[in-house]
PDB file of N, CA and C in Angstrom:
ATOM      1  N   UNK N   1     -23.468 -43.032 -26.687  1.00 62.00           N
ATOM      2  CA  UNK N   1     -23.346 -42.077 -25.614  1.00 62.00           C
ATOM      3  C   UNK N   1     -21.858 -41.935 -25.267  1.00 62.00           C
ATOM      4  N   UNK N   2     -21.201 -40.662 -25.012  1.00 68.00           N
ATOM      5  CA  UNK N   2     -19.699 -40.305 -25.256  1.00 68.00           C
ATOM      6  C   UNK N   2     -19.493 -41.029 -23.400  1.00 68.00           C
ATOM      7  N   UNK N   3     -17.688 -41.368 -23.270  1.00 73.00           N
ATOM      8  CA  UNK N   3     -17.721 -41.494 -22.321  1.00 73.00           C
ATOM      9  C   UNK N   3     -17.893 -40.318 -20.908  1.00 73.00           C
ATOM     10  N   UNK N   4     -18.235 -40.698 -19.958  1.00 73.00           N
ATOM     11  CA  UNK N   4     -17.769 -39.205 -18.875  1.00 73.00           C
ATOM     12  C   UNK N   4     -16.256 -39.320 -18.748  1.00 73.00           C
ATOM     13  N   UNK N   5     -15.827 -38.048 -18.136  1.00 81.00           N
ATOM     14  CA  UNK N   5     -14.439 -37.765 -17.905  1.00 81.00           C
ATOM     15  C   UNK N   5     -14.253 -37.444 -16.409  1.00 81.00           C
ATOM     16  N   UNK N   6     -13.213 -37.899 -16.093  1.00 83.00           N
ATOM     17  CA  UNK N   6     -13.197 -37.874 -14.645  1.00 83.00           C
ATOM     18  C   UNK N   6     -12.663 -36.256 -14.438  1.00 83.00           C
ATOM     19  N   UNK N   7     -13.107 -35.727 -13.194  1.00 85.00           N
ATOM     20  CA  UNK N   7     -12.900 -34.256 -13.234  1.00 85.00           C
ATOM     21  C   UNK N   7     -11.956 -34.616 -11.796  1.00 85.00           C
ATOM     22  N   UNK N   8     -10.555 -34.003 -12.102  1.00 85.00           N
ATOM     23  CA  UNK N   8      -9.984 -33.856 -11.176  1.00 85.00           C
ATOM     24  C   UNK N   8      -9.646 -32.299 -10.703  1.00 85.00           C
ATOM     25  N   UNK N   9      -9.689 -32.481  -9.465  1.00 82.00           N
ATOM     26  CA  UNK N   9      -9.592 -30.757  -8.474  1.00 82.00           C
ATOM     27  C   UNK N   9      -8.092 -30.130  -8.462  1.00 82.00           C
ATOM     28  N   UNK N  10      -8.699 -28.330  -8.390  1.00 82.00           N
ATOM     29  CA  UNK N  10      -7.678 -28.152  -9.309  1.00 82.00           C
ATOM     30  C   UNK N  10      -6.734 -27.677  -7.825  1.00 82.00           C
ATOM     31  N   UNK N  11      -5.624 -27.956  -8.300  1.00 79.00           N
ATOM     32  CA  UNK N  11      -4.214 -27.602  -7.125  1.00 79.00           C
ATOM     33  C   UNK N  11      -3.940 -26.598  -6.698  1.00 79.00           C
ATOM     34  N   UNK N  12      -4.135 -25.747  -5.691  1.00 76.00           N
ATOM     35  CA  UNK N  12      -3.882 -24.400  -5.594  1.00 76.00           C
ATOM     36  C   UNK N  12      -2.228 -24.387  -4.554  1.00 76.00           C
ATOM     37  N   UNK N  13      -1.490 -23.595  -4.765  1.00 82.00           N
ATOM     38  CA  UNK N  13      -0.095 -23.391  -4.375  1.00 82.00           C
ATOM     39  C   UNK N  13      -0.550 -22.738  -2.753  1.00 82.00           C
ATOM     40  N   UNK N  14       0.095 -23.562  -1.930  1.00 84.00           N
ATOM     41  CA  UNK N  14      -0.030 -23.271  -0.276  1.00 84.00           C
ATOM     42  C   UNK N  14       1.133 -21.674  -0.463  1.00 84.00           C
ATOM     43  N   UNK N  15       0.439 -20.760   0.289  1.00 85.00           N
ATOM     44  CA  UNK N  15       1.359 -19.588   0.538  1.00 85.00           C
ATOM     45  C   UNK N  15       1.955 -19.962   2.239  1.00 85.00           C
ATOM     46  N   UNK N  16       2.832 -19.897   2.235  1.00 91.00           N
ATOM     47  CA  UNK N  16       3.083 -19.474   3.848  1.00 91.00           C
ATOM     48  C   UNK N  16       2.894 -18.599   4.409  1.00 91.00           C
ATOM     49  N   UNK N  17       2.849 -18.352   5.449  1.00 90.00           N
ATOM     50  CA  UNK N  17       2.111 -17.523   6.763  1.00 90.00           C
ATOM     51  C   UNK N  17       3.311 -16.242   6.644  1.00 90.00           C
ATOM     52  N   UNK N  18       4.947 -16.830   6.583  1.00 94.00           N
ATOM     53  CA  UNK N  18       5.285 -15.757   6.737  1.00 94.00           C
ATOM     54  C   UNK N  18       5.834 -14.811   5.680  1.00 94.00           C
ATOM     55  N   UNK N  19       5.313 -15.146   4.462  1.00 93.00           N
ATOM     56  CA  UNK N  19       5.029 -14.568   3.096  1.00 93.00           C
ATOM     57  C   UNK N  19       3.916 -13.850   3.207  1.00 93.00           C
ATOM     58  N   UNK N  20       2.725 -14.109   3.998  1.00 93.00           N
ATOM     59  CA  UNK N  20       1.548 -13.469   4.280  1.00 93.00           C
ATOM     60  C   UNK N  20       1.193 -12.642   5.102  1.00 93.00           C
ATOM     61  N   UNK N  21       2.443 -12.695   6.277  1.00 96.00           N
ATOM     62  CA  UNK N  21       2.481 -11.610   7.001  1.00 96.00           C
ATOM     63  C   UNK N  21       3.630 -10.301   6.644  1.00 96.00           C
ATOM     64  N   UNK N  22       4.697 -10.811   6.055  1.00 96.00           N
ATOM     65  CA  UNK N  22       5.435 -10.023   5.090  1.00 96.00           C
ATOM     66  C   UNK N  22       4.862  -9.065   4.332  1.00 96.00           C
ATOM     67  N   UNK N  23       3.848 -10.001   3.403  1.00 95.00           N
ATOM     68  CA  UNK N  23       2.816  -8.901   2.432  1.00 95.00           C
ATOM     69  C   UNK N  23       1.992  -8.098   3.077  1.00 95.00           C
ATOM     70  N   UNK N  24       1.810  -8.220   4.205  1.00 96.00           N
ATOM     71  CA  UNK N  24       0.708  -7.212   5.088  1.00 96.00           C
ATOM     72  C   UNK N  24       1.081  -6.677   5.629  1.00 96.00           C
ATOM     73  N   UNK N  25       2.694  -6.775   6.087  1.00 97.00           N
ATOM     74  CA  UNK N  25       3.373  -5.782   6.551  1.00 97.00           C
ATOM     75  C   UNK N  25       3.627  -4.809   5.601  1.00 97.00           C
ATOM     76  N   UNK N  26       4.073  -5.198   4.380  1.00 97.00           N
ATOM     77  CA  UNK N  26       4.315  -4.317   3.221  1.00 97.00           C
ATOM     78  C   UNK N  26       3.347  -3.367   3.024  1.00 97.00           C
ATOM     79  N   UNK N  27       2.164  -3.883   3.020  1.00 97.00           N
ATOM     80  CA  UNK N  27       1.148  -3.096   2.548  1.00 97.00           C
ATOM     81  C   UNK N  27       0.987  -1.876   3.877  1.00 97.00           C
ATOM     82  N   UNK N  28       0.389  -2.561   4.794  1.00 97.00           N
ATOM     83  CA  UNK N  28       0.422  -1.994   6.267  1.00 97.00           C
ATOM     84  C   UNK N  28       1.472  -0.314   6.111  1.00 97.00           C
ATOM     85  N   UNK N  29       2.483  -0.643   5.860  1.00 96.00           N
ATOM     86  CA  UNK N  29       3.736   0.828   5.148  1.00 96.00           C
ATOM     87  C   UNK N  29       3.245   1.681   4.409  1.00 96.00           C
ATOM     88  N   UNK N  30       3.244   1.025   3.268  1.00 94.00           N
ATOM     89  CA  UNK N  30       2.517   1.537   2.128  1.00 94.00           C
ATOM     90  C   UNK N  30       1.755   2.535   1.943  1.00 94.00           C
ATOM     91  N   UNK N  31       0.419   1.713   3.083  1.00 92.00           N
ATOM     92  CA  UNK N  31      -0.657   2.988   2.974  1.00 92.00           C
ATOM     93  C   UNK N  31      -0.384   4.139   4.394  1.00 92.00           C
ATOM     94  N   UNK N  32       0.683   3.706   5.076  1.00 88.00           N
ATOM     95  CA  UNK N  32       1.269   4.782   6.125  1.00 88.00           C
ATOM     96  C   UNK N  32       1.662   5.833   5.167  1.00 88.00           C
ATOM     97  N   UNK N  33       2.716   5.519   4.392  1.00 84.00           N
ATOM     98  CA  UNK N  33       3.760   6.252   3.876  1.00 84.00           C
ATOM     99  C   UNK N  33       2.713   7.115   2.814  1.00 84.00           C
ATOM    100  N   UNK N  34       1.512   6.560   2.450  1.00 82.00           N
ATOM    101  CA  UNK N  34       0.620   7.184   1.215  1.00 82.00           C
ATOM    102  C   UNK N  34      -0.100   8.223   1.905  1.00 82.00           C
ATOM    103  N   UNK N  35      -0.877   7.927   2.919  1.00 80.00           N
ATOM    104  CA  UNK N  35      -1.475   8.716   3.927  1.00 80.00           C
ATOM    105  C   UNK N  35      -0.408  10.188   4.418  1.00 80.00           C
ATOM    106  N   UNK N  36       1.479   9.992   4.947  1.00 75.00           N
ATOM    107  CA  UNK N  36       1.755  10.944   5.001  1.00 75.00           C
ATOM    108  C   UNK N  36       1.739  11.865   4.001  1.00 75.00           C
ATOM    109  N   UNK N  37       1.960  10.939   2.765  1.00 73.00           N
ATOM    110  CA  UNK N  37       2.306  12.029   1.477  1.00 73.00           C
ATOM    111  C   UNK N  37       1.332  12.673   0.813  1.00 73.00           C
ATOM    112  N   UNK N  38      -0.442  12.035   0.995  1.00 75.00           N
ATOM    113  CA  UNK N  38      -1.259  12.385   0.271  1.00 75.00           C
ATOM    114  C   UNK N  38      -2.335  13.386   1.060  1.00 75.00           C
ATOM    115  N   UNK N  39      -2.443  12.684   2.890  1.00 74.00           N
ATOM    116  CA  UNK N  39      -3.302  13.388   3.176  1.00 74.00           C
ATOM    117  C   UNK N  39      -2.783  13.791   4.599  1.00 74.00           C
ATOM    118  N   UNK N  40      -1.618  14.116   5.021  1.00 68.00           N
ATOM    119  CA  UNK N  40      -1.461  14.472   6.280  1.00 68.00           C
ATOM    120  C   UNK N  40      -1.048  15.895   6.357  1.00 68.00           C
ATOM    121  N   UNK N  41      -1.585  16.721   7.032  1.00 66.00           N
ATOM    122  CA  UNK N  41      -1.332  18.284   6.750  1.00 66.00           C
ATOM    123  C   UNK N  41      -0.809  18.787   8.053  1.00 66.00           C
ATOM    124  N   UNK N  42      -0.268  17.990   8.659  1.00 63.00           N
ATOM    125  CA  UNK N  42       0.715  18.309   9.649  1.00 63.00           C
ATOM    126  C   UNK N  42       0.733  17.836  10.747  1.00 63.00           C
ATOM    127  N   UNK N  43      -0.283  17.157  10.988  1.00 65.00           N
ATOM    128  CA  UNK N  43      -1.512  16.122  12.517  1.00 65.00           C
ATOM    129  C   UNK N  43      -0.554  15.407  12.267  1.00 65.00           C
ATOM    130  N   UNK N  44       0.366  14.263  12.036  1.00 62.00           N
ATOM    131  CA  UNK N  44       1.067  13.713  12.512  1.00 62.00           C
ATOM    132  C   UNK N  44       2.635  13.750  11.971  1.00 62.00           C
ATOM    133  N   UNK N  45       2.735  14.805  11.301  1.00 58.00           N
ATOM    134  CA  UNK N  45       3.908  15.338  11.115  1.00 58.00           C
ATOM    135  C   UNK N  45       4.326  16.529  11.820  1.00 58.00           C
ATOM    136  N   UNK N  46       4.916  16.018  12.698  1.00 61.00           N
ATOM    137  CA  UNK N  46       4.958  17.417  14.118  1.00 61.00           C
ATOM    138  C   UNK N  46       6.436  17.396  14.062  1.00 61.00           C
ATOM    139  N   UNK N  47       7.507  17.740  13.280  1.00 64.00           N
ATOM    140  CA  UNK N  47       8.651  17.746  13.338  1.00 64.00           C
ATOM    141  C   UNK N  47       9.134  18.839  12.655  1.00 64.00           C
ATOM    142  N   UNK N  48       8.549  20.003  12.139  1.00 66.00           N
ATOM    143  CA  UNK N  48       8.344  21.353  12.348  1.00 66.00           C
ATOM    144  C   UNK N  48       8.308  21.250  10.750  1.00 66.00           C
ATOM    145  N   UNK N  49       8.954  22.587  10.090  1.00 73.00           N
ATOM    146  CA  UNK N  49       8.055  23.228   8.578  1.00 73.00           C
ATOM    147  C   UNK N  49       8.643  22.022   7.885  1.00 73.00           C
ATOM    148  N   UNK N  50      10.092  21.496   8.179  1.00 75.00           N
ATOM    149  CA  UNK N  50      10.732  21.082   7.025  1.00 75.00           C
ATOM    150  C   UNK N  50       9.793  19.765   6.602  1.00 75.00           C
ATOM    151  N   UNK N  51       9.591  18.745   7.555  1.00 71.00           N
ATOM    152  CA  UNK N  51       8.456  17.434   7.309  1.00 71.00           C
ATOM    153  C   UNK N  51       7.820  18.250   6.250  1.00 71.00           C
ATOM    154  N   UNK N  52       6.600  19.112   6.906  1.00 73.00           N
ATOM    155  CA  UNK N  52       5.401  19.557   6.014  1.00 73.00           C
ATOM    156  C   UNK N  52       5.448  19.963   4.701  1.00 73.00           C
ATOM    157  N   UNK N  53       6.840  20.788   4.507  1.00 77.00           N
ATOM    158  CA  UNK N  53       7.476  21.154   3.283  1.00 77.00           C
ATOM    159  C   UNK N  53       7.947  20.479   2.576  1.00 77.00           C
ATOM    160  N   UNK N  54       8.609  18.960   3.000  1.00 77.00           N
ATOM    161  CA  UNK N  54       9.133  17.413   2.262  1.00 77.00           C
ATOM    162  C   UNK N  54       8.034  17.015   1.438  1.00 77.00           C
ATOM    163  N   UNK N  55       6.383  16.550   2.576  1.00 76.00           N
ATOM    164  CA  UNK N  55       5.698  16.092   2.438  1.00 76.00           C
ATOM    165  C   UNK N  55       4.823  17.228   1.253  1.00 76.00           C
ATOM    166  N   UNK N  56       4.835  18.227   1.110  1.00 78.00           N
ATOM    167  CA  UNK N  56       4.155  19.142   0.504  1.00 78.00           C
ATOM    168  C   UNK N  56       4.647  18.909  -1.167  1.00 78.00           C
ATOM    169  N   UNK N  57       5.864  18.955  -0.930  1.00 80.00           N
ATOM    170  CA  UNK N  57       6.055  18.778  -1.996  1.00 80.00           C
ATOM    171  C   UNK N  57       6.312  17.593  -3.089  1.00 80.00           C
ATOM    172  N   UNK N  58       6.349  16.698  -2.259  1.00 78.00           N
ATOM    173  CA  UNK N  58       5.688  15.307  -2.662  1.00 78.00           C
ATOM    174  C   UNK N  58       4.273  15.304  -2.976  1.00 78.00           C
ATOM    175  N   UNK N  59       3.517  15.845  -2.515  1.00 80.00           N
ATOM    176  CA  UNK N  59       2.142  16.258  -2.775  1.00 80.00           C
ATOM    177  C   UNK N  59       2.345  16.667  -4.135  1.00 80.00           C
ATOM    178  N   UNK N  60       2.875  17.618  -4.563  1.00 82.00           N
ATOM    179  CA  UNK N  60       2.747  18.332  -5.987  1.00 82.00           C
ATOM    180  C   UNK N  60       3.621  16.963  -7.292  1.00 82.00           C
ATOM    181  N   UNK N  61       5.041  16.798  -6.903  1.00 82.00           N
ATOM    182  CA  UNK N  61       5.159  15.804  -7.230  1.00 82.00           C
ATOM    183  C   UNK N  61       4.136  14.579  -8.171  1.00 82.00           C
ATOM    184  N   UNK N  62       3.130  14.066  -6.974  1.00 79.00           N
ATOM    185  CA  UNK N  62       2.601  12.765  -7.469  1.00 79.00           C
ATOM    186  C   UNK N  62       1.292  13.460  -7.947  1.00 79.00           C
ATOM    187  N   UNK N  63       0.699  14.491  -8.665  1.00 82.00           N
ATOM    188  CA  UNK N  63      -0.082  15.004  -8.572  1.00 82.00           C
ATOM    189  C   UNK N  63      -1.371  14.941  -8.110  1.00 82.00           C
ATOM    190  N   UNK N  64      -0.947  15.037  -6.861  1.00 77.00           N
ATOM    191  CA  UNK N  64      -2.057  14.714  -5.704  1.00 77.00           C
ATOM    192  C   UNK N  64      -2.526  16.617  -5.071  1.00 77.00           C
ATOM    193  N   UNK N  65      -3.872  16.655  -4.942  1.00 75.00           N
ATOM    194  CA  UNK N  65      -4.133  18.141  -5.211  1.00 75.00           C
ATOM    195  C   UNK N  65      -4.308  17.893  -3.331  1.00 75.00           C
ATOM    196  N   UNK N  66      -3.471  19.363  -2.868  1.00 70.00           N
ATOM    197  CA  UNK N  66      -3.351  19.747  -1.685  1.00 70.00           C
ATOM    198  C   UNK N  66      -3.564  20.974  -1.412  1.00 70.00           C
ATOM    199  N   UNK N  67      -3.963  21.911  -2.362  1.00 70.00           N
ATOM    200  CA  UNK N  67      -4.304  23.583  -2.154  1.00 70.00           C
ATOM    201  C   UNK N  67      -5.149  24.050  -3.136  1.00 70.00           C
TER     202      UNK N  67
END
């Protein structure tokens, strides 16, 4: 009968908190900045044509369909 093998647990790398709030801040942006460019049609871009026209055309840009 073979011997057993001792099973040792496996090590997982501690993240810190403020690596973890960093990354969620990052992200947190991210999908701000995705939301203006992909789906905001002027509701919170109130800073007259030129925003809408930045953002519009970033729209065509990433080919994200807006018309």
């Amino acid at each position: 009968m073979p011997k057993a093998q001792s099973v040792r647990p496996l090590a997982l790398p501690v993240v810190s908190p403020r690596l973890l709030l960093t990354a969620a801040g990052v992200v947190v942006l991210l999908l701000a900045l995705a939301y203006l460019v992909a789906f905001d049609q002027g509701a919170l871009s109130r800073s007259g044509m030129y925003m809408h026209e930045l953002m519009h055309d970033g729209r065509h840009l990433l080919g994200v369909p807006c018309h």
